[in-house]
Every structure is written in C-alpha cells, then in structure tokens.
Short mmCIF file of C-alpha atoms in Angstrom, two decimals:
data_model
loop_
_atom_site.label_atom_id
_atom_site.label_comp_id
_atom_site.label_asym_id
_atom_site.label_seq_id
_atom_site.Cartn_x
_atom_site.Cartn_y
_atom_site.Cartn_z
CA UNK A 14 7.32 -19.69 -0.59
CA UNK A 15 5.79 -16.69 -2.38
CA UNK A 16 2.46 -17.25 -0.65
CA UNK A 17 4.12 -17.52 2.78
CA UNK A 18 5.98 -14.27 2.14
CA UNK A 19 2.82 -12.57 0.88
CA UNK A 20 0.91 -13.61 3.98
CA UNK A 21 3.56 -12.03 6.22
CA UNK A 22 3.30 -8.76 4.31
CA UNK A 23 -0.51 -9.03 4.31
CA UNK A 24 -0.53 -9.49 8.09
CA UNK A 25 1.53 -6.32 8.47
CA UNK A 26 -1.07 -4.47 6.39
CA UNK A 27 -3.95 -6.07 8.30
CA UNK A 28 -2.64 -4.81 11.63
CA UNK A 29 -1.08 -1.53 10.50
CA UNK A 30 -2.21 1.06 13.04
CA UNK A 31 -3.99 -1.58 15.14
CA UNK A 32 -2.53 -0.14 18.36
CA UNK A 33 0.04 2.65 18.19
CA UNK A 34 2.92 3.45 20.51
CA UNK A 35 2.72 4.00 23.50
CA UNK A 36 0.19 1.11 23.15
CA UNK A 37 -2.23 2.50 25.74
CA UNK A 38 -5.97 2.88 25.21
CA UNK A 39 -5.81 6.26 26.93
CA UNK A 40 -3.42 7.67 24.28
CA UNK A 41 -5.22 10.12 22.03
CA UNK A 42 -4.04 8.45 18.81
CA UNK A 43 -5.48 5.10 19.98
CA UNK A 44 -8.94 6.61 20.35
CA UNK A 45 -9.39 7.23 16.61
CA UNK A 46 -8.63 3.91 14.98
CA UNK A 47 -9.27 1.71 11.96
CA UNK A 48 -8.13 3.90 9.08
CA UNK A 49 -7.14 1.33 6.44
CA UNK A 50 -9.38 -0.72 4.20
CA UNK A 51 -12.66 0.02 5.98
CA UNK A 52 -15.73 -1.08 4.02
CA UNK A 53 -18.88 0.10 5.80
CA UNK A 54 -22.39 -1.36 5.29
CA UNK A 55 -23.81 -0.44 1.91
CA UNK A 56 -26.89 1.17 3.44
CA UNK A 57 -24.62 3.26 5.68
CA UNK A 58 -22.09 4.30 3.04
CA UNK A 59 -23.66 7.62 2.07
CA UNK A 60 -24.18 8.78 5.66
CA UNK A 61 -20.68 7.64 6.69
CA UNK A 62 -19.02 9.06 3.53
CA UNK A 63 -16.94 5.88 3.31
CA UNK A 64 -16.91 3.12 0.68
CA UNK A 65 -18.88 -0.09 0.95
CA UNK A 66 -16.99 -1.96 -1.79
CA UNK A 67 -13.50 -2.27 -3.24
CA UNK A 68 -12.45 -3.75 -6.56
CA UNK A 69 -9.37 -4.46 -8.61
CA UNK A 70 -8.53 -6.07 -11.95
CA UNK A 71 -5.49 -8.30 -12.35
CA UNK A 72 -3.84 -9.60 -15.50
CA UNK A 73 -2.85 -13.27 -15.71
CA UNK A 74 -0.61 -14.81 -18.34
CA UNK A 75 -2.32 -18.16 -18.06
CA UNK A 76 -2.46 -21.66 -19.45
CA UNK A 77 -5.72 -23.31 -20.44
CA UNK A 78 -6.19 -25.05 -17.10
CA UNK A 79 -4.86 -22.32 -14.83
CA UNK A 80 -6.58 -21.98 -11.46
CA UNK A 81 -6.71 -18.99 -9.16
CA UNK A 82 -7.29 -18.87 -5.42
CA UNK A 83 -8.63 -15.59 -3.99
CA UNK A 84 -8.35 -15.04 -0.25
CA UNK A 85 -10.31 -12.01 0.95
CA UNK A 86 -8.99 -11.09 4.39
CA UNK A 87 -10.11 -8.53 6.99
CA UNK A 88 -10.77 -7.94 10.66
CA UNK A 89 -14.16 -8.21 12.35
CA UNK A 90 -14.26 -6.04 15.45
CA UNK A 91 -15.36 -7.11 18.89
CA UNK A 92 -15.93 -4.64 21.71
CA UNK A 93 -14.53 -5.44 25.10
CA UNK A 94 -16.51 -4.15 28.05
CA UNK A 95 -14.61 -2.22 30.67
CA UNK A 96 -13.10 1.19 31.26
CA UNK A 97 -11.99 2.33 28.86
CA UNK A 98 -13.84 0.13 26.36
CA UNK A 99 -11.62 -1.29 23.64
CA UNK A 100 -12.23 -2.77 20.20
CA UNK A 101 -10.15 -5.81 19.31
CA UNK A 102 -9.80 -7.36 15.88
CA UNK A 103 -10.66 -10.93 14.95
CA UNK A 104 -9.08 -12.22 11.73
CA UNK A 105 -11.51 -13.36 9.06
CA UNK A 106 -10.86 -14.94 5.66
CA UNK A 107 -13.04 -15.97 2.71
CA UNK A 108 -11.50 -18.24 0.05
CA UNK A 109 -12.78 -18.50 -3.52
CA UNK A 110 -11.30 -20.87 -6.13
CA UNK A 111 -11.89 -20.37 -9.86
CA UNK A 112 -10.68 -21.77 -13.19
CA UNK A 113 -9.68 -19.13 -15.75
CA UNK A 114 -12.14 -20.35 -18.35
CA UNK A 115 -14.18 -17.18 -18.84
CA UNK A 116 -16.64 -17.98 -16.09
CA UNK A 117 -16.87 -16.52 -12.60
CA UNK A 118 -18.60 -16.90 -9.29
CA UNK A 119 -20.06 -15.00 -6.37
CA UNK A 120 -19.62 -16.15 -2.79
CA UNK A 121 -21.71 -14.62 -0.02
CA UNK A 122 -20.39 -14.76 3.54
CA UNK A 123 -21.48 -13.87 7.05
CA UNK A 124 -19.30 -13.35 10.09
CA UNK A 125 -21.75 -14.07 12.91
CA UNK A 126 -22.50 -11.94 15.92
CA UNK A 127 -21.31 -13.16 19.29
CA UNK A 128 -20.76 -12.42 22.96
CA UNK A 129 -17.75 -14.24 24.40
CA UNK A 130 -17.09 -13.32 27.98
CA UNK A 131 -17.90 -9.65 27.58
CA UNK A 132 -16.44 -9.36 24.06
CA UNK A 133 -19.34 -8.45 21.79
CA UNK A 134 -19.31 -8.81 17.98
CA UNK A 135 -21.87 -7.46 15.53
CA UNK A 136 -22.78 -9.64 12.54
CA UNK A 137 -21.11 -8.61 9.28
CA UNK A 138 -22.21 -9.90 5.87
CA UNK A 139 -20.70 -9.45 2.45
CA UNK A 140 -19.90 -10.88 -0.94
CA UNK A 141 -16.78 -11.71 -2.95
CA UNK A 142 -17.19 -11.64 -6.73
CA UNK A 143 -14.66 -13.12 -9.15
CA UNK A 144 -14.96 -12.69 -12.92
CA UNK A 145 -12.61 -13.99 -15.61
CA UNK A 146 -12.32 -12.65 -19.15
CA UNK A 147 -9.99 -13.83 -21.92
CA UNK A 148 -8.61 -10.69 -23.54
CA UNK A 149 -8.27 -10.42 -27.34
CA UNK A 150 -4.84 -10.75 -28.88
CA UNK A 151 -2.12 -13.35 -29.33
CA UNK A 152 -0.79 -13.30 -25.78
CA UNK A 153 -3.26 -15.49 -23.90
CA UNK A 154 -3.93 -12.90 -21.19
CA UNK A 155 -6.89 -13.27 -18.84
CA UNK A 156 -8.36 -10.34 -16.91
CA UNK A 157 -9.32 -11.33 -13.37
CA UNK A 158 -11.96 -9.00 -11.94
CA UNK A 159 -12.24 -9.03 -8.15
CA UNK A 160 -14.75 -7.22 -5.95
CA UNK A 161 -15.53 -7.38 -2.24
CA UNK A 162 -18.66 -5.76 -0.76
CA UNK A 163 -20.12 -5.13 2.68
CA UNK A 164 -23.81 -6.05 2.44
CA UNK A 165 -24.59 -5.93 6.18
CA UNK A 166 -28.25 -4.84 6.55
CA UNK A 167 -27.58 -2.04 9.00
CA UNK A 168 -27.85 1.74 8.82
CA UNK A 169 -28.10 4.47 11.43
CA UNK A 170 -27.79 8.01 10.13
CA UNK A 171 -26.76 9.45 13.51
CA UNK A 172 -24.32 6.65 14.33
CA UNK A 173 -20.82 7.50 15.48
CA UNK A 174 -17.89 6.23 13.45
CA UNK A 175 -17.02 3.74 16.21
CA UNK A 176 -20.50 2.25 15.87
CA UNK A 177 -20.27 2.12 12.09
CA UNK A 178 -16.88 0.41 12.06
CA UNK A 179 -18.19 -2.36 14.34
CA UNK A 180 -20.45 -3.36 11.42
CA UNK A 181 -17.64 -3.02 8.85
CA UNK A 182 -14.91 -5.01 7.16
CA UNK A 183 -11.62 -3.57 8.43
CA UNK A 184 -8.14 -3.76 6.89
CA UNK A 185 -9.72 -5.38 3.83
CA UNK A 186 -7.27 -6.80 1.30
CA UNK A 187 -6.95 -9.63 -1.21
CA UNK A 188 -4.29 -12.32 -1.44
CA UNK A 189 -4.42 -13.95 -4.89
CA UNK A 190 -2.36 -16.91 -6.13
CA UNK A 191 -2.32 -18.65 -9.51
CA UNK A 192 -1.46 -22.24 -10.38
CA UNK A 193 -0.50 -22.75 -14.02
CA UNK A 194 0.21 -19.12 -14.90
CA UNK A 195 1.79 -15.88 -13.76
CA UNK A 196 0.54 -12.41 -12.92
CA UNK A 197 1.61 -9.38 -14.92
CA UNK A 198 2.75 -6.30 -13.06
CA UNK A 199 0.28 -3.42 -13.04
CA UNK A 200 2.82 -1.06 -11.50
CA UNK A 201 5.25 -1.50 -14.40
CA UNK A 202 3.62 -3.78 -16.99
CA UNK A 203 5.56 -5.17 -19.96
CA UNK A 204 5.34 -2.88 -22.98
CA UNK A 205 3.10 -5.29 -24.87
CA UNK A 206 0.68 -5.49 -21.91
CA UNK A 207 0.26 -1.74 -21.37
CA UNK A 208 -2.96 -1.51 -23.43
CA UNK A 209 -4.46 -4.25 -21.24
CA UNK A 210 -3.27 -2.55 -18.03
CA UNK A 211 -4.85 0.78 -19.00
CA UNK A 212 -8.31 -0.76 -18.72
CA UNK A 213 -7.79 -2.27 -15.27
CA UNK A 214 -9.75 -0.96 -12.27
CA UNK A 215 -8.06 -0.10 -8.97
CA UNK A 216 -10.69 1.19 -6.57
CA UNK A 217 -9.63 1.02 -2.94
CA UNK A 218 -7.00 -1.66 -3.62
CA UNK A 219 -3.40 -1.38 -4.87
CA UNK A 220 -2.02 -4.57 -6.49
CA UNK A 221 1.64 -5.57 -6.22
CA UNK A 222 3.55 -8.73 -7.06
CA UNK A 223 5.06 -10.67 -4.16
CA UNK A 224 7.92 -13.17 -4.36
CA UNK A 225 10.16 -14.16 -7.25
CA UNK A 226 7.83 -16.32 -9.37
CA UNK A 227 5.07 -13.75 -10.09
CA UNK A 228 2.46 -16.30 -9.00
CA UNK A 229 1.13 -14.28 -6.05
CA UNK A 230 -0.48 -10.84 -6.07
CA UNK A 231 -1.35 -8.79 -2.99
CA UNK A 232 -4.00 -6.07 -3.36
CA UNK A 233 -4.04 -3.76 -0.34
CA UNK A 234 -5.59 -0.45 0.77
CA UNK A 235 -2.02 0.84 1.32
CA UNK A 236 0.26 1.75 -1.59
CA UNK A 237 3.26 -0.59 -1.49
CA UNK A 238 6.26 -1.02 -3.74
CA UNK A 239 6.45 -4.04 -6.00
CA UNK A 240 7.79 -7.21 -4.32
CA UNK A 241 7.42 -5.99 -0.71
CA UNK A 242 8.93 -8.05 2.08
CA UNK A 243 9.37 -8.01 5.82
CA UNK A 244 12.93 -7.27 6.94
CA UNK A 245 14.46 -10.46 8.38
CA UNK A 246 15.86 -8.43 11.29
CA UNK A 247 12.34 -7.56 12.51
CA UNK A 248 11.59 -9.73 15.58
CA UNK A 249 7.83 -9.14 15.62
CA UNK A 250 4.94 -6.80 14.93
CA UNK A 251 4.97 -3.24 16.27
CA UNK A 252 1.78 -2.13 14.44
CA UNK A 253 3.21 1.27 13.53
CA UNK A 254 4.43 2.63 10.18
CA UNK A 255 5.31 -0.67 8.49
CA UNK A 256 7.71 -0.51 10.56
CA UNK A 257 10.50 1.41 12.31
CA UNK A 258 11.58 -1.30 14.70
CA UNK A 259 14.61 0.28 16.34
CA UNK A 260 13.10 3.62 17.35
CA UNK A 261 9.80 2.05 18.45
CA UNK A 262 11.64 -0.55 20.54
CA UNK A 263 13.82 2.12 22.16
CA UNK A 264 10.80 4.31 22.88
CA UNK A 265 8.94 1.36 24.37
CA UNK A 266 11.86 0.71 26.70
CA UNK A 267 11.47 4.26 28.08
CA UNK A 268 7.90 3.69 29.30
CA UNK A 269 7.44 3.74 33.05
CA UNK A 270 6.26 0.63 34.88
CA UNK A 271 2.82 2.23 35.27
CA UNK A 272 2.61 2.99 31.53
CA UNK A 273 3.69 -0.54 30.66
CA UNK A 274 1.06 -1.95 32.99
CA UNK A 275 -1.63 0.14 31.26
CA UNK A 276 -0.38 -0.98 27.84
CA UNK A 277 -0.47 -4.64 28.88
CA UNK A 278 -4.07 -4.16 30.05
CA UNK A 279 -5.08 -2.50 26.79
CA UNK A 280 -4.81 -5.44 24.42
CA UNK A 281 -3.15 -8.87 24.29
CA UNK A 282 -1.15 -7.79 21.24
CA UNK A 283 0.04 -4.65 23.01
CA UNK A 284 1.03 -6.78 26.01
CA UNK A 285 3.05 -9.03 23.69
CA UNK A 286 4.93 -6.01 22.32
CA UNK A 287 5.83 -4.79 25.82
CA UNK A 288 6.94 -8.24 26.93
CA UNK A 289 9.01 -8.85 23.80
CA UNK A 290 10.81 -5.50 23.98
CA UNK A 291 11.46 -5.86 27.71
CA UNK A 292 13.08 -9.25 27.09
CA UNK A 293 14.98 -8.27 23.92
CA UNK A 294 18.69 -9.15 24.12
CA UNK A 295 21.18 -6.41 23.30
CA UNK A 296 22.44 -8.18 20.18
CA UNK A 297 18.90 -8.26 18.72
CA UNK A 298 18.45 -4.55 19.39
CA UNK A 299 21.80 -3.82 17.72
CA UNK A 300 20.71 -5.80 14.68
CA UNK A 301 17.80 -3.37 14.23
CA UNK A 302 20.17 -0.44 13.76
CA UNK A 303 20.34 -0.90 10.01
CA UNK A 304 21.35 -3.17 7.17
CA UNK A 305 22.85 -2.44 3.75
CA UNK A 306 21.57 -4.82 1.10
CA UNK A 307 22.62 -3.19 -2.19
CA UNK A 308 26.43 -2.74 -2.13
CA UNK A 309 27.34 -6.36 -2.84
CA UNK A 310 26.84 -7.35 -6.49
CA UNK A 311 25.12 -10.70 -7.12
CA UNK A 312 27.70 -13.46 -7.13
CA UNK A 313 30.46 -11.08 -6.08
CA UNK A 314 32.96 -11.27 -3.26
CA UNK A 315 31.77 -11.07 0.34
CA UNK A 316 33.49 -7.69 0.77
CA UNK A 317 32.60 -5.09 -1.85
CA UNK A 318 35.40 -3.00 -3.31
CA UNK A 319 35.17 0.61 -4.43
CA UNK A 320 37.26 2.61 -6.86
CA UNK A 321 37.60 6.33 -6.26
CA UNK A 322 37.11 8.12 -9.59
CA UNK A 323 39.86 10.44 -10.77
CA UNK A 324 37.34 13.15 -11.64
CA UNK A 325 33.58 13.76 -11.51
CA UNK A 326 31.74 11.71 -14.14
CA UNK A 327 30.16 14.90 -15.49
CA UNK A 328 30.85 18.58 -15.05
CA UNK A 329 27.65 20.50 -15.87
CA UNK A 330 29.59 23.76 -16.09
CA UNK A 331 31.82 22.35 -18.82
CA UNK A 332 29.06 20.86 -20.98
CA UNK A 333 27.76 23.55 -23.28
CA UNK A 334 25.58 21.12 -25.21
CA UNK A 335 22.72 21.39 -22.71
CA UNK A 336 20.91 24.41 -21.31
CA UNK A 337 17.95 23.56 -19.06
CA UNK A 338 16.80 27.18 -19.07
CA UNK A 339 16.55 27.49 -22.87
CA UNK A 340 16.35 23.94 -24.27
CA UNK A 341 13.05 22.70 -25.68
CA UNK A 342 11.68 19.27 -26.52
CA UNK A 343 8.99 18.45 -29.07
CA UNK A 344 5.65 17.28 -27.61
CA UNK A 345 2.81 16.63 -30.08
CA UNK A 346 4.47 19.02 -32.55
CA UNK A 347 4.84 21.82 -29.99
CA UNK A 348 8.25 22.95 -28.66
CA UNK A 349 8.03 22.69 -24.87
CA UNK A 350 10.49 24.57 -22.69
CA UNK A 351 10.73 26.78 -19.64
CA UNK A 352 7.46 28.65 -19.13
CA UNK A 353 5.29 26.29 -21.21
CA UNK A 354 1.95 25.31 -19.68
CA UNK A 355 1.30 21.57 -19.82
CA UNK A 356 -1.33 19.09 -18.68
CA UNK A 357 0.09 16.14 -16.73
CA UNK A 358 -0.86 12.68 -18.04
CA UNK A 359 1.29 10.12 -16.17
CA UNK A 360 1.83 6.86 -18.02
CA UNK A 361 0.34 3.57 -16.85
CA UNK A 362 2.71 2.10 -14.28
CA UNK A 363 4.07 5.50 -13.23
CA UNK A 364 4.97 6.24 -9.64
CA UNK A 365 1.86 6.17 -7.46
CA UNK A 366 2.42 9.76 -6.34
CA UNK A 367 2.52 10.91 -9.97
CA UNK A 368 -0.86 9.30 -10.58
CA UNK A 369 -2.43 11.68 -8.05
CA UNK A 370 -1.40 14.57 -10.34
CA UNK A 371 -3.19 13.22 -13.40
CA UNK A 372 -4.96 16.03 -15.26
CA UNK A 373 -3.35 18.88 -13.30
CA UNK A 374 -1.96 21.93 -15.12
CA UNK A 375 1.72 22.72 -14.55
CA UNK A 376 4.44 25.10 -15.73
CA UNK A 377 7.70 23.75 -17.11
CA UNK A 378 10.68 25.15 -15.17
CA UNK A 379 13.51 23.35 -16.99
CA UNK A 380 14.26 20.77 -19.66
CA UNK A 381 16.83 18.29 -18.39
CA UNK A 382 18.84 15.81 -20.47
CA UNK A 383 20.22 12.55 -19.11
CA UNK A 384 23.34 10.67 -20.21
CA UNK A 385 21.24 8.16 -22.17
CA UNK A 386 19.85 10.83 -24.47
CA UNK A 387 16.46 11.08 -22.77
CA UNK A 388 14.69 14.22 -21.54
CA UNK A 389 12.82 15.06 -18.36
CA UNK A 390 10.65 18.08 -17.63
CA UNK A 391 10.90 19.79 -14.25
CA UNK A 392 7.50 21.32 -13.46
CA UNK A 393 5.59 23.17 -10.74
CA UNK A 394 1.82 22.90 -10.27
CA UNK A 395 -0.14 26.00 -11.20
CA UNK A 396 -2.73 25.51 -8.43
CA UNK A 397 -0.16 24.83 -5.69
CA UNK A 398 0.16 27.90 -3.39
CA UNK A 399 3.64 26.72 -2.45
CA UNK A 400 4.98 26.63 -6.01
CA UNK A 401 6.90 29.91 -5.60
CA UNK A 402 8.82 28.46 -2.66
CA UNK A 403 9.48 25.24 -4.56
CA UNK A 404 10.76 27.24 -7.53
CA UNK A 405 13.20 29.18 -5.35
CA UNK A 406 14.41 25.98 -3.67
CA UNK A 407 14.62 24.04 -6.94
CA UNK A 408 12.16 21.39 -5.73
CA UNK A 409 10.17 20.23 -8.76
CA UNK A 410 8.05 17.36 -10.03
CA UNK A 411 9.63 15.48 -12.93
CA UNK A 412 7.83 13.99 -15.93
CA UNK A 413 8.90 12.52 -19.25
CA UNK A 414 7.82 14.34 -22.43
CA UNK A 415 5.32 11.56 -23.19
CA UNK A 416 3.63 12.22 -19.83
CA UNK A 417 2.55 15.77 -20.64
CA UNK A 418 0.41 17.52 -23.20
CA UNK A 419 0.74 21.19 -24.15
CA UNK A 420 -2.07 23.09 -22.46
#
C-alpha cells in the first residue's frame, strides 16, 4: 500500500509542469518547459550550467537480511514534428535490487533513440549507483548511498536549452522501498539518529517518507512535506502546482471551443484534461471545493464538538513575567536579546526554508517565550534590503536558541 501511494505522489512530481493551463502549445508558459529534476549530459553540464548527477543518502534501520529496491524514474523526451513542434515525455524506469550487507552495485542503462511516426527520440545513457555502509554504534543503522548520472556522450556548446533537454533525464526522482527494515526520517530524525543524519548528502534530491510503515522513501527534486499524499477528491492530473484542482477545473471550463481544440491538439494528456473537465458532473466539482481533515479527533464522534472558552487562554498585557523587548536568553555563555547579531545554524531536520538561511547573519528583534518554557528568537536578515519593512510589519524569521551562534 505504501508503494502504491508513493507511486501516485511520484507520478505527480514526474509530470509537474508538464503542460500548464491553458494547456496550449502556443501559451508562453508552455514554451519554456522541463524545470524539475533535469540532469543534462555530463559533457554538456558546464556549458548548460545545469547538473549532470543527483545523489542522496538514506538511513535504514535494518535487519541482517534486509533488501532494498531502488527505482530511478524519469522522462525521456520525444519531439513531435508539426507546427508548433512539441516535446512529449516517455516514462522510463531503472530498477536496482541490493542486500544491505555492506556491498553495492552500479547499473548502466541506455534509453535508445527512435523515430515513431514523426516522434523523434535522442538516445540517453546513464548510471545508477547504490552503496551500502553499516554505521558504527549499537543501533544497526545502514547508510544507503544513491546516485544517478547522465553519461550521454553528447555536447554542443552553442546548443539551445531545448536541444540539451532532449538529451537529458527529466523529472528525475528515486522511489526506494525496503523489505526487512524501515527508513529513518531525514526531515525530523529521531534524537539518537541525528548524528547519522548530519552526514547524509542531499544534492538535487529531497527525501521524504511515504505511507504509514516507513518502508518507502521518495527522493524528489521538489521539496515535499513528510508523508505526502494525493487528495482523494482529485479526479485526475492537472499538471499544475501539485495541484489546485477546483480553480484549474473552473478556468478550463471557461476556455472557448477554439482554445479547447488547440489544447486537444497540443498533447494527448492535455486532451484528456479538457475531456475530463468538460464531462465532470456537478457533484464532483463541488467535492473539489474543500475538505477539512483535522477537526475530528481519532476515534471520536462523527460530529466534532467545540467548547467556547470563557476567556482568552493568555493575556499578554497581563503577564509581566515576559518582555520580548528586554528579555535575553543564554547562547554559548552570551546573553542574546534584542539587537544581538547572530549567525543562523538551523538544526538537522529543520524546516526546508530555514536550511536556505544557514550561515546568514541576522539581528535579534525579540525574545519570545512559549507556554512550555521554551524560547524562540525573532530575527531579521542583515543582508535583506527589505528587513526594515519586515521590522515595521512585525514579519520575522524564528529560530530556537540552539539554532544560532553569537556573531
């Protein structure tokens, strides 16, 4: 079940941005395509300023005979002759099986060239490498090192991006399952596994657990939350923004007959979107309007009940024990408070957006206490030209004291 769910999410990643509303080849945004997970030929990488390889390390809490299956998935492009010309994607998959015994393997692959009725494909070659390493310590953790490369022998310094991408792996991602073990989260690893997680590579791929049994990991070129899933209300792919079904369906219904005809002629998948939306019953469209999944407690009654509190749970004006403007918190023996310069060092497993700020210098704007006795630092970035506006509006970044160092 976890693997089936992961494949549905992986397919959404594979075709994200494949053809955008209004689904016509003549639309400007459909003339600059293939943004996610593009691995260009190694010999072309420098000229194209795009990567030729992606790699990720996973942690497996494994038994002695645990086995792992790695499925490297991507699109190979084929160019359809006509006016306008159009690149379609052909799904490709390379499967590698390994035992977590400290060994590894390399599997070379080639997706052959072809010309099928005016649809022309360029040959694409590559390699999937899997390495296993038993990590020291009492926990029986194995590091699984995965790498996928584009080794197509092709380079043309003056080539256009469209030409380069036709020799590339597109939408590249990894679907990894384990039999006889479980994966450890790299987004929020257990406390005991954090030292292992700190040494894991994530270059071009973001790994998240899928399903309830932690036996499937999806590593994608798009940052996803842990345990992603496709909404059951979604009736089919819309290839746009992972996804906003209602508004895209309504917008598609507003296309003229001429625009729909052009969309149907653009691509078989675009034609399927137009046909599905045109035939969508009203009750299905209403079901897309929204769903609330978090109000009903597990095992509770079908209808949630709410109790109106007699008074606010906390009145900041009446609590003199905290003062965000003057409070300080000790960091490495230094009292940190409003005005202190700090270097941001987000913890392993922090929010993905926080990781982009690693190493930046910031100014503390307030020290905030929570009801559990913890502290949080509100900061603005020193090199952000918009920090003055953020300060006036009270829009800050927030870090724990153990995620900063006095600068």
